[in-house]
PDB file of C-alpha atoms in Angstrom:
ATOM      1  CA  MET A 649      23.662   5.295  17.724  1.00 53.00           C
ATOM      2  CA  LYS A 650      21.364   3.423  20.102  1.00 55.00           C
ATOM      3  CA  ASN A 651      21.976   6.063  22.759  1.00 57.00           C
ATOM      4  CA  HIS A 652      20.911   8.730  20.268  1.00 58.00           C
ATOM      5  CA  ILE A 653      17.719   6.829  19.494  1.00 58.00           C
ATOM      6  CA  LYS A 654      16.959   6.438  23.193  1.00 56.00           C
ATOM      7  CA  GLU A 655      17.638  10.155  23.744  1.00 61.00           C
ATOM      8  CA  ILE A 656      15.157  11.127  21.032  1.00 56.00           C
ATOM      9  CA  ILE A 657      12.460   8.754  22.274  1.00 55.00           C
ATOM     10  CA  MET A 658      12.883   9.584  25.961  1.00 50.00           C
ATOM     11  CA  HIS A 659      13.042  13.366  25.529  1.00 52.00           C
ATOM     12  CA  HIS A 660      10.224  13.586  22.986  1.00 51.00           C
ATOM     13  CA  THR A 661      12.210  15.472  20.365  1.00 69.00           C
ATOM     14  CA  SER A 662       9.791  16.848  17.778  1.00 82.00           C
ATOM     15  CA  PRO A 663       9.658  14.883  14.505  1.00 86.00           C
ATOM     16  CA  ILE A 664      10.266  16.688  11.218  1.00 87.00           C
ATOM     17  CA  ALA A 665       7.562  14.591   9.551  1.00 85.00           C
ATOM     18  CA  LYS A 666       4.765  12.199  10.505  1.00 84.00           C
ATOM     19  CA  GLY A 667       3.153   9.414   8.503  1.00 80.00           C
ATOM     20  CA  ASN A 668       0.657   6.607   9.012  1.00 80.00           C
ATOM     21  CA  THR A 669       3.358   4.137  10.020  1.00 85.00           C
ATOM     22  CA  ALA A 670       6.250   6.175  11.405  1.00 89.00           C
ATOM     23  CA  GLU A 671       7.640   9.473  12.660  1.00 90.00           C
ATOM     24  CA  ILE A 672      10.768  10.971  11.089  1.00 91.00           C
ATOM     25  CA  TYR A 673      13.472  12.697  13.138  1.00 92.00           C
ATOM     26  CA  LEU A 674      16.673  14.499  12.152  1.00 91.00           C
ATOM     27  CA  HIS A 675      19.576  13.944  14.559  1.00 85.00           C
ATOM     28  CA  ASP A 676      23.317  14.377  14.075  1.00 85.00           C
ATOM     29  CA  ASN A 677      22.770  14.834  10.337  1.00 89.00           C
ATOM     30  CA  ARG A 678      21.069  11.429  10.104  1.00 93.00           C
ATOM     31  CA  ILE A 679      17.447  10.474   9.609  1.00 93.00           C
ATOM     32  CA  LEU A 680      15.786   8.355  12.267  1.00 93.00           C
ATOM     33  CA  LYS A 681      12.536   6.624  11.281  1.00 93.00           C
ATOM     34  CA  VAL A 682      10.647   5.461  14.402  1.00 93.00           C
ATOM     35  CA  PHE A 683       7.757   3.087  13.696  1.00 92.00           C
ATOM     36  CA  LYS A 684       4.318   3.097  15.312  1.00 91.00           C
ATOM     37  CA  ASP A 685       3.609   0.524  18.014  1.00 90.00           C
ATOM     38  CA  TYR A 686       0.771  -1.258  16.178  1.00 90.00           C
ATOM     39  CA  LEU A 687       3.027  -2.539  13.397  1.00 89.00           C
ATOM     40  CA  PRO A 688       4.503  -6.080  13.340  1.00 90.00           C
ATOM     41  CA  ASP A 689       7.839  -6.551  15.113  1.00 92.00           C
ATOM     42  CA  THR A 690       9.516  -7.207  11.765  1.00 92.00           C
ATOM     43  CA  GLU A 691       8.446  -3.933  10.107  1.00 93.00           C
ATOM     44  CA  ALA A 692      11.697  -1.990  10.527  1.00 94.00           C
ATOM     45  CA  GLU A 693      13.863  -4.953   9.555  1.00 94.00           C
ATOM     46  CA  MET A 694      11.747  -5.643   6.477  1.00 94.00           C
ATOM     47  CA  GLU A 695      11.835  -2.053   5.215  1.00 94.00           C
ATOM     48  CA  GLY A 696      15.488  -1.546   6.128  1.00 96.00           C
ATOM     49  CA  ASN A 697      16.554  -4.682   4.262  1.00 96.00           C
ATOM     50  CA  LYS A 698      14.649  -3.583   1.156  1.00 96.00           C
ATOM     51  CA  GLN A 699      16.264  -0.175   1.164  1.00 96.00           C
ATOM     52  CA  GLN A 700      19.715  -1.616   1.801  1.00 96.00           C
ATOM     53  CA  PHE A 701      19.305  -4.046  -1.117  1.00 96.00           C
ATOM     54  CA  ALA A 702      18.433  -1.139  -3.400  1.00 97.00           C
ATOM     55  CA  TYR A 703      21.460   0.789  -2.122  1.00 97.00           C
ATOM     56  CA  GLU A 704      23.847  -2.131  -2.622  1.00 96.00           C
ATOM     57  CA  ALA A 705      22.398  -2.729  -6.094  1.00 95.00           C
ATOM     58  CA  GLY A 706      23.639   0.719  -7.082  1.00 96.00           C
ATOM     59  CA  LEU A 707      20.367   2.621  -7.032  1.00 97.00           C
ATOM     60  CA  PRO A 708      20.423   6.212  -5.685  1.00 96.00           C
ATOM     61  CA  VAL A 709      19.031   5.415  -2.246  1.00 97.00           C
ATOM     62  CA  PRO A 710      19.919   6.741   1.244  1.00 96.00           C
ATOM     63  CA  LYS A 711      22.282   4.345   3.014  1.00 96.00           C
ATOM     64  CA  VAL A 712      20.916   2.406   5.988  1.00 97.00           C
ATOM     65  CA  PHE A 713      23.217   2.637   9.028  1.00 96.00           C
ATOM     66  CA  SER A 714      21.311   0.519  11.539  1.00 94.00           C
ATOM     67  CA  ILE A 715      18.021  -1.213  12.343  1.00 94.00           C
ATOM     68  CA  ASP A 716      17.276  -1.041  16.070  1.00 92.00           C
ATOM     69  CA  LYS A 717      14.683  -1.634  18.754  1.00 87.00           C
ATOM     70  CA  ILE A 718      14.901   0.692  21.762  1.00 77.00           C
ATOM     71  CA  ASN A 719      12.338   0.854  24.585  1.00 79.00           C
ATOM     72  CA  GLY A 720      10.015  -1.254  22.430  1.00 85.00           C
ATOM     73  CA  LYS A 721      10.268   1.138  19.481  1.00 90.00           C
ATOM     74  CA  GLN A 722      11.429  -0.111  16.082  1.00 94.00           C
ATOM     75  CA  ALA A 723      13.690   2.310  14.242  1.00 94.00           C
ATOM     76  CA  ILE A 724      15.840   2.675  11.144  1.00 95.00           C
ATOM     77  CA  THR A 725      18.773   5.088  11.054  1.00 94.00           C
ATOM     78  CA  MET A 726      19.732   6.214   7.571  1.00 96.00           C
ATOM     79  CA  GLU A 727      21.642   8.799   5.601  1.00 95.00           C
ATOM     80  CA  TYR A 728      20.157  12.299   5.583  1.00 95.00           C
ATOM     81  CA  VAL A 729      19.624  13.619   2.068  1.00 94.00           C
ATOM     82  CA  LYS A 730      19.217  17.394   2.100  1.00 93.00           C
ATOM     83  CA  GLY A 731      17.349  18.751  -0.880  1.00 94.00           C
ATOM     84  CA  GLN A 732      13.947  19.354  -2.455  1.00 94.00           C
ATOM     85  CA  THR A 733      11.468  16.769  -3.611  1.00 95.00           C
ATOM     86  CA  VAL A 734      11.106  16.563  -7.369  1.00 95.00           C
ATOM     87  CA  GLY A 735       7.388  17.111  -6.812  1.00 95.00           C
ATOM     88  CA  GLU A 736       8.126  20.528  -5.329  1.00 94.00           C
ATOM     89  CA  LEU A 737      10.403  21.362  -8.253  1.00 94.00           C
ATOM     90  CA  TYR A 738       7.869  20.114 -10.817  1.00 93.00           C
ATOM     91  CA  PHE A 739       5.034  22.296  -9.539  1.00 92.00           C
ATOM     92  CA  SER A 740       7.201  25.362  -8.910  1.00 93.00           C
ATOM     93  CA  ASP A 741       8.748  25.474 -12.398  1.00 90.00           C
ATOM     94  CA  LYS A 742       6.301  24.351 -15.056  1.00 84.00           C
ATOM     95  CA  GLU A 743       8.764  25.202 -17.837  1.00 90.00           C
ATOM     96  CA  GLN A 744      10.951  22.337 -16.580  1.00 92.00           C
ATOM     97  CA  ALA A 745       8.013  20.032 -15.761  1.00 91.00           C
ATOM     98  CA  GLU A 746       8.544  17.646 -18.672  1.00 92.00           C
ATOM     99  CA  TYR A 747      12.270  17.445 -17.875  1.00 94.00           C
ATOM    100  CA  TYR A 748      11.651  16.423 -14.251  1.00 94.00           C
ATOM    101  CA  LEU A 749       8.996  13.916 -15.283  1.00 95.00           C
ATOM    102  CA  ALA A 750      11.297  12.340 -17.894  1.00 96.00           C
ATOM    103  CA  ILE A 751      14.139  12.056 -15.363  1.00 95.00           C
ATOM    104  CA  SER A 752      11.770  10.389 -12.891  1.00 97.00           C
ATOM    105  CA  VAL A 753      10.795   7.827 -15.540  1.00 98.00           C
ATOM    106  CA  ASN A 754      14.481   7.101 -16.208  1.00 97.00           C
ATOM    107  CA  ILE A 755      14.956   6.386 -12.498  1.00 97.00           C
ATOM    108  CA  GLN A 756      11.875   4.179 -12.319  1.00 98.00           C
ATOM    109  CA  GLN A 757      13.172   2.187 -15.279  1.00 98.00           C
ATOM    110  CA  LYS A 758      16.483   1.680 -13.455  1.00 97.00           C
ATOM    111  CA  ILE A 759      14.510   0.186 -10.574  1.00 98.00           C
ATOM    112  CA  HIS A 760      12.573  -2.042 -12.967  1.00 98.00           C
ATOM    113  CA  ARG A 761      15.753  -3.487 -14.461  1.00 97.00           C
ATOM    114  CA  MET A 762      16.740  -4.932 -11.075  1.00 97.00           C
ATOM    115  CA  ILE A 763      16.118  -8.573 -10.177  1.00 96.00           C
ATOM    116  CA  PRO A 764      14.946  -8.561  -6.541  1.00 95.00           C
ATOM    117  CA  LYS A 765      16.659 -10.723  -3.961  1.00 88.00           C
ATOM    118  CA  SER A 766      14.594 -13.768  -3.024  1.00 87.00           C
ATOM    119  CA  GLY A 767      13.284 -13.550   0.534  1.00 90.00           C
ATOM    120  CA  THR A 768      13.910  -9.808   0.871  1.00 92.00           C
ATOM    121  CA  PHE A 769      10.903  -8.679  -1.144  1.00 96.00           C
ATOM    122  CA  GLU A 770       7.345  -9.940  -0.880  1.00 95.00           C
ATOM    123  CA  LEU A 771       5.911 -11.253  -4.127  1.00 96.00           C
ATOM    124  CA  MET A 772       3.581  -8.681  -5.640  1.00 97.00           C
ATOM    125  CA  TYR A 773       1.091 -11.458  -6.405  1.00 97.00           C
ATOM    126  CA  ASP A 774       0.840 -12.384  -2.714  1.00 97.00           C
ATOM    127  CA  LYS A 775       0.614  -8.748  -1.675  1.00 97.00           C
ATOM    128  CA  LEU A 776      -2.163  -7.927  -4.152  1.00 97.00           C
ATOM    129  CA  CYS A 777      -4.125 -11.055  -3.193  1.00 97.00           C
ATOM    130  CA  ARG A 778      -3.978 -10.090   0.477  1.00 97.00           C
ATOM    131  CA  GLN A 779      -4.990  -6.497  -0.214  1.00 97.00           C
ATOM    132  CA  ILE A 780      -7.886  -7.379  -2.521  1.00 97.00           C
ATOM    133  CA  LYS A 781      -9.257  -9.842   0.045  1.00 97.00           C
ATOM    134  CA  ALA A 782      -9.062  -7.094   2.689  1.00 95.00           C
ATOM    135  CA  ALA A 783     -10.510  -4.403   0.414  1.00 94.00           C
ATOM    136  CA  TYR A 784     -12.942  -2.192   2.270  1.00 83.00           C
ATOM    137  CA  ASN A 785     -16.467  -1.909   0.878  1.00 87.00           C
ATOM    138  CA  LEU A 786     -15.814  -4.199  -2.099  1.00 94.00           C
ATOM    139  CA  GLU A 787     -18.426  -6.858  -2.830  1.00 95.00           C
ATOM    140  CA  GLU A 788     -17.293 -10.474  -2.938  1.00 96.00           C
ATOM    141  CA  LYS A 789     -18.209 -10.822  -6.609  1.00 95.00           C
ATOM    142  CA  TYR A 790     -15.735  -8.068  -7.481  1.00 97.00           C
ATOM    143  CA  LYS A 791     -13.060  -9.475  -5.181  1.00 97.00           C
ATOM    144  CA  ASN A 792     -13.383 -12.890  -6.815  1.00 97.00           C
ATOM    145  CA  ALA A 793     -13.319 -11.376 -10.318  1.00 97.00           C
ATOM    146  CA  LEU A 794     -10.166  -9.374  -9.526  1.00 97.00           C
ATOM    147  CA  LEU A 795      -8.439 -12.429  -8.062  1.00 98.00           C
ATOM    148  CA  ARG A 796      -9.290 -14.432 -11.191  1.00 97.00           C
ATOM    149  CA  LYS A 797      -7.897 -11.644 -13.369  1.00 97.00           C
ATOM    150  CA  LEU A 798      -4.724 -11.536 -11.249  1.00 97.00           C
ATOM    151  CA  ASP A 799      -4.290 -15.311 -11.653  1.00 97.00           C
ATOM    152  CA  LYS A 800      -4.225 -14.881 -15.434  1.00 96.00           C
ATOM    153  CA  MET A 801      -1.391 -12.345 -15.381  1.00 95.00           C
ATOM    154  CA  ILE A 802       1.969 -13.763 -16.481  1.00 90.00           C
ATOM    155  CA  PHE A 803       5.139 -11.802 -15.843  1.00 90.00           C
ATOM    156  CA  GLU A 804       8.755 -11.909 -14.750  1.00 90.00           C
ATOM    157  CA  ASN A 805       9.418 -10.688 -11.217  1.00 94.00           C
ATOM    158  CA  ARG A 806      11.314  -7.390 -11.211  1.00 97.00           C
ATOM    159  CA  LEU A 807      11.966  -4.846  -8.492  1.00 98.00           C
ATOM    160  CA  CYS A 808       8.939  -2.565  -8.077  1.00 98.00           C
ATOM    161  CA  HIS A 809       8.885   0.437  -5.748  1.00 98.00           C
ATOM    162  CA  GLY A 810       5.158   0.264  -5.081  1.00 97.00           C
ATOM    163  CA  ASP A 811       4.747   3.961  -4.256  1.00 96.00           C
ATOM    164  CA  PHE A 812       6.791   5.704  -6.933  1.00 98.00           C
ATOM    165  CA  HIS A 813       5.959   9.373  -7.472  1.00 97.00           C
ATOM    166  CA  LEU A 814       7.669  12.757  -7.690  1.00 97.00           C
ATOM    167  CA  PHE A 815       7.405  13.415  -3.959  1.00 95.00           C
ATOM    168  CA  ASN A 816       9.373  10.242  -3.187  1.00 96.00           C
ATOM    169  CA  LEU A 817      12.329  11.589  -5.171  1.00 97.00           C
ATOM    170  CA  ILE A 818      14.737  14.097  -3.614  1.00 96.00           C
ATOM    171  CA  LEU A 819      17.123  16.207  -5.664  1.00 95.00           C
ATOM    172  CA  ALA A 820      20.322  16.839  -3.687  1.00 93.00           C
ATOM    173  CA  LYS A 821      23.526  18.174  -5.242  1.00 86.00           C
ATOM    174  CA  GLU A 822      22.350  17.309  -8.782  1.00 85.00           C
ATOM    175  CA  LYS A 823      21.564  13.706  -7.809  1.00 91.00           C
ATOM    176  CA  MET A 824      18.084  12.251  -7.343  1.00 93.00           C
ATOM    177  CA  TYR A 825      17.485   9.904  -4.416  1.00 97.00           C
ATOM    178  CA  ILE A 826      14.605   7.427  -4.138  1.00 97.00           C
ATOM    179  CA  ILE A 827      12.991   7.231  -0.702  1.00 95.00           C
ATOM    180  CA  ASP A 828      10.183   5.304   1.040  1.00 92.00           C
ATOM    181  CA  TRP A 829      10.698   1.638   0.130  1.00 95.00           C
ATOM    182  CA  VAL A 830       8.085   0.175   2.463  1.00 91.00           C
ATOM    183  CA  ASP A 831       5.703  -0.869  -0.363  1.00 94.00           C
ATOM    184  CA  SER A 832       8.358  -2.345  -2.652  1.00 96.00           C
ATOM    185  CA  SER A 833       7.897  -5.883  -3.930  1.00 97.00           C
ATOM    186  CA  ALA A 834       8.936  -8.412  -6.562  1.00 97.00           C
ATOM    187  CA  GLY A 835       6.421  -8.142  -9.345  1.00 97.00           C
ATOM    188  CA  ASP A 836       5.275  -6.829 -12.696  1.00 98.00           C
ATOM    189  CA  ILE A 837       6.711  -3.497 -13.855  1.00 98.00           C
ATOM    190  CA  ARG A 838       3.472  -2.725 -15.700  1.00 98.00           C
ATOM    191  CA  ALA A 839       1.559  -2.984 -12.430  1.00 98.00           C
ATOM    192  CA  ASP A 840       4.075  -0.644 -10.792  1.00 98.00           C
ATOM    193  CA  VAL A 841       3.612   1.904 -13.578  1.00 98.00           C
ATOM    194  CA  CYS A 842      -0.148   1.564 -13.302  1.00 98.00           C
ATOM    195  CA  ARG A 843       0.095   2.260  -9.564  1.00 98.00           C
ATOM    196  CA  THR A 844       2.010   5.496 -10.247  1.00 98.00           C
ATOM    197  CA  TYR A 845      -0.484   6.475 -12.947  1.00 98.00           C
ATOM    198  CA  LEU A 846      -3.405   6.007 -10.532  1.00 97.00           C
ATOM    199  CA  LEU A 847      -1.642   8.029  -7.841  1.00 96.00           C
ATOM    200  CA  TYR A 848      -1.166  10.926 -10.255  1.00 97.00           C
ATOM    201  CA  SER A 849      -4.611  10.743 -11.872  1.00 95.00           C
ATOM    202  CA  GLN A 850      -6.296  11.071  -8.493  1.00 92.00           C
ATOM    203  CA  TYR A 851      -5.291  14.740  -8.402  1.00 91.00           C
ATOM    204  CA  PHE A 852      -3.531  15.707 -11.636  1.00 92.00           C
ATOM    205  CA  SER A 853      -4.905  14.173 -14.845  1.00 93.00           C
ATOM    206  CA  GLU A 854      -2.467  16.115 -17.053  1.00 93.00           C
ATOM    207  CA  LEU A 855       0.506  14.871 -15.039  1.00 95.00           C
ATOM    208  CA  ALA A 856      -0.830  11.292 -15.140  1.00 97.00           C
ATOM    209  CA  ASP A 857      -1.296  11.332 -18.922  1.00 97.00           C
ATOM    210  CA  SER A 858       2.146  12.870 -19.530  1.00 96.00           C
ATOM    211  CA  TYR A 859       3.786  10.348 -17.241  1.00 97.00           C
ATOM    212  CA  LEU A 860       2.138   7.380 -18.946  1.00 98.00           C
ATOM    213  CA  GLN A 861       3.028   8.659 -22.415  1.00 97.00           C
ATOM    214  CA  ILE A 862       6.693   9.225 -21.470  1.00 98.00           C
ATOM    215  CA  TYR A 863       7.020   5.811 -19.814  1.00 98.00           C
ATOM    216  CA  CYS A 864       5.502   4.076 -22.842  1.00 98.00           C
ATOM    217  CA  GLU A 865       7.760   5.963 -25.265  1.00 97.00           C
ATOM    218  CA  LYS A 866      10.896   5.104 -23.277  1.00 97.00           C
ATOM    219  CA  SER A 867      10.002   1.474 -22.534  1.00 97.00           C
ATOM    220  CA  GLY A 868       8.200   0.346 -25.678  1.00 97.00           C
ATOM    221  CA  LEU A 869       5.252  -0.837 -23.580  1.00 97.00           C
ATOM    222  CA  SER A 870       1.744   0.066 -24.700  1.00 98.00           C
ATOM    223  CA  LYS A 871      -0.789   1.934 -22.601  1.00 98.00           C
ATOM    224  CA  GLU A 872      -3.097  -1.073 -22.928  1.00 97.00           C
ATOM    225  CA  GLU A 873      -0.488  -3.390 -21.364  1.00 96.00           C
ATOM    226  CA  ILE A 874      -0.188  -1.068 -18.389  1.00 98.00           C
ATOM    227  CA  LEU A 875      -3.835  -0.137 -17.926  1.00 97.00           C
ATOM    228  CA  GLN A 876      -4.957  -3.781 -17.938  1.00 96.00           C
ATOM    229  CA  TRP A 877      -3.727  -3.700 -14.316  1.00 98.00           C
ATOM    230  CA  GLU A 878      -5.984  -0.768 -13.419  1.00 97.00           C
ATOM    231  CA  PRO A 879      -8.898  -2.667 -11.795  1.00 97.00           C
ATOM    232  CA  ILE A 880      -6.508  -4.924  -9.834  1.00 98.00           C
ATOM    233  CA  ILE A 881      -4.464  -1.993  -8.492  1.00 97.00           C
ATOM    234  CA  ALA A 882      -7.679  -0.096  -7.721  1.00 97.00           C
ATOM    235  CA  GLY A 883      -9.051  -3.075  -5.813  1.00 97.00           C
ATOM    236  CA  ALA A 884      -5.858  -3.426  -3.790  1.00 97.00           C
ATOM    237  CA  GLY A 885      -5.986   0.302  -3.041  1.00 95.00           C
ATOM    238  CA  LEU A 886      -9.312  -0.150  -1.252  1.00 95.00           C
ATOM    239  CA  ALA A 887      -7.522  -2.094   1.481  1.00 92.00           C
ATOM    240  CA  ALA A 888      -5.921   1.160   2.644  1.00 83.00           C
ATOM    241  CA  ASN A 889      -7.655   3.758   4.767  1.00 74.00           C
ATOM    242  CA  VAL A 890      -8.457   6.052   1.835  1.00 76.00           C
ATOM    243  CA  PRO A 891     -10.803   9.071   1.872  1.00 79.00           C
ATOM    244  CA  ALA A 892     -14.390   8.403   0.809  1.00 77.00           C
ATOM    245  CA  GLU A 893     -13.923  10.399  -2.403  1.00 77.00           C
ATOM    246  CA  ASN A 894     -10.931   8.301  -3.448  1.00 90.00           C
ATOM    247  CA  ALA A 895     -12.677   5.050  -2.473  1.00 92.00           C
ATOM    248  CA  ALA A 896     -15.618   5.985  -4.721  1.00 93.00           C
ATOM    249  CA  ARG A 897     -13.208   6.673  -7.577  1.00 94.00           C
ATOM    250  CA  LEU A 898     -11.481   3.303  -7.143  1.00 95.00           C
ATOM    251  CA  LEU A 899     -14.843   1.504  -7.081  1.00 95.00           C
ATOM    252  CA  GLU A 900     -15.845   3.309 -10.276  1.00 95.00           C
ATOM    253  CA  ILE A 901     -12.632   2.124 -11.969  1.00 96.00           C
ATOM    254  CA  ILE A 902     -13.280  -1.480 -10.919  1.00 96.00           C
ATOM    255  CA  LYS A 903     -16.877  -1.439 -12.084  1.00 94.00           C
ATOM    256  CA  SER A 904     -15.984   0.126 -15.441  1.00 93.00           C
ATOM    257  CA  TYR A 905     -14.064  -2.989 -16.512  1.00 88.00           C
ATOM    258  CA  PRO A 906     -15.737  -6.195 -17.762  1.00 83.00           C
ATOM    259  CA  LEU A 907     -14.739  -8.661 -15.048  1.00 75.00           C
TER     260      LEU A 907
END
């Protein structure tokens, strides 16, 4: 497979998708994820190990074939899952919207029942601390208040995807696959649900509200338990390079809570 990776890199084969951290190629019916040069040398290994843990734990995840470094480029080779994202299906068939959303919640709950392997997944607490401290355009008084609030949270570490939404689920041959494990961590499932809720509410308030209601009904958790994480997740979100409109929204969320 290394020769295939080198061939793609050397001959500048066009990627089928581009993201902030990597370019995605399709070759020999396998997906090749080639990481950007600015990332740490351990990026591919870290993400590949997370995804492989999820696969070996029995979750519907594309199998990792290899983690390589060719010509200075980090890369992961994984199983190609041919299908449509559940997000595409949700918005193209509104009559089945609630069905797709409920199935996605079932899958997220399967993830949340997993106990993450020590050393493979970063602790969510550490990750959120780092992100809040690096939050762009957030005053120190708010950073300190969010860190104090985070310190008071008590929870059992469970597997959390970190970027769970309908477009990170692929339906292929009547089976849904979970992709994009880079943000996964060992942490609080309520925080993970809150993260998904905030992702949805940024663009689709009806989808966000339906999602939260379905998750609460299926899990027995209350909306209050989940939304108590909202200012913390919003603060961590400011560490990313988000559009000005979204940054303003996250700041508004933080400032609306008594900290």
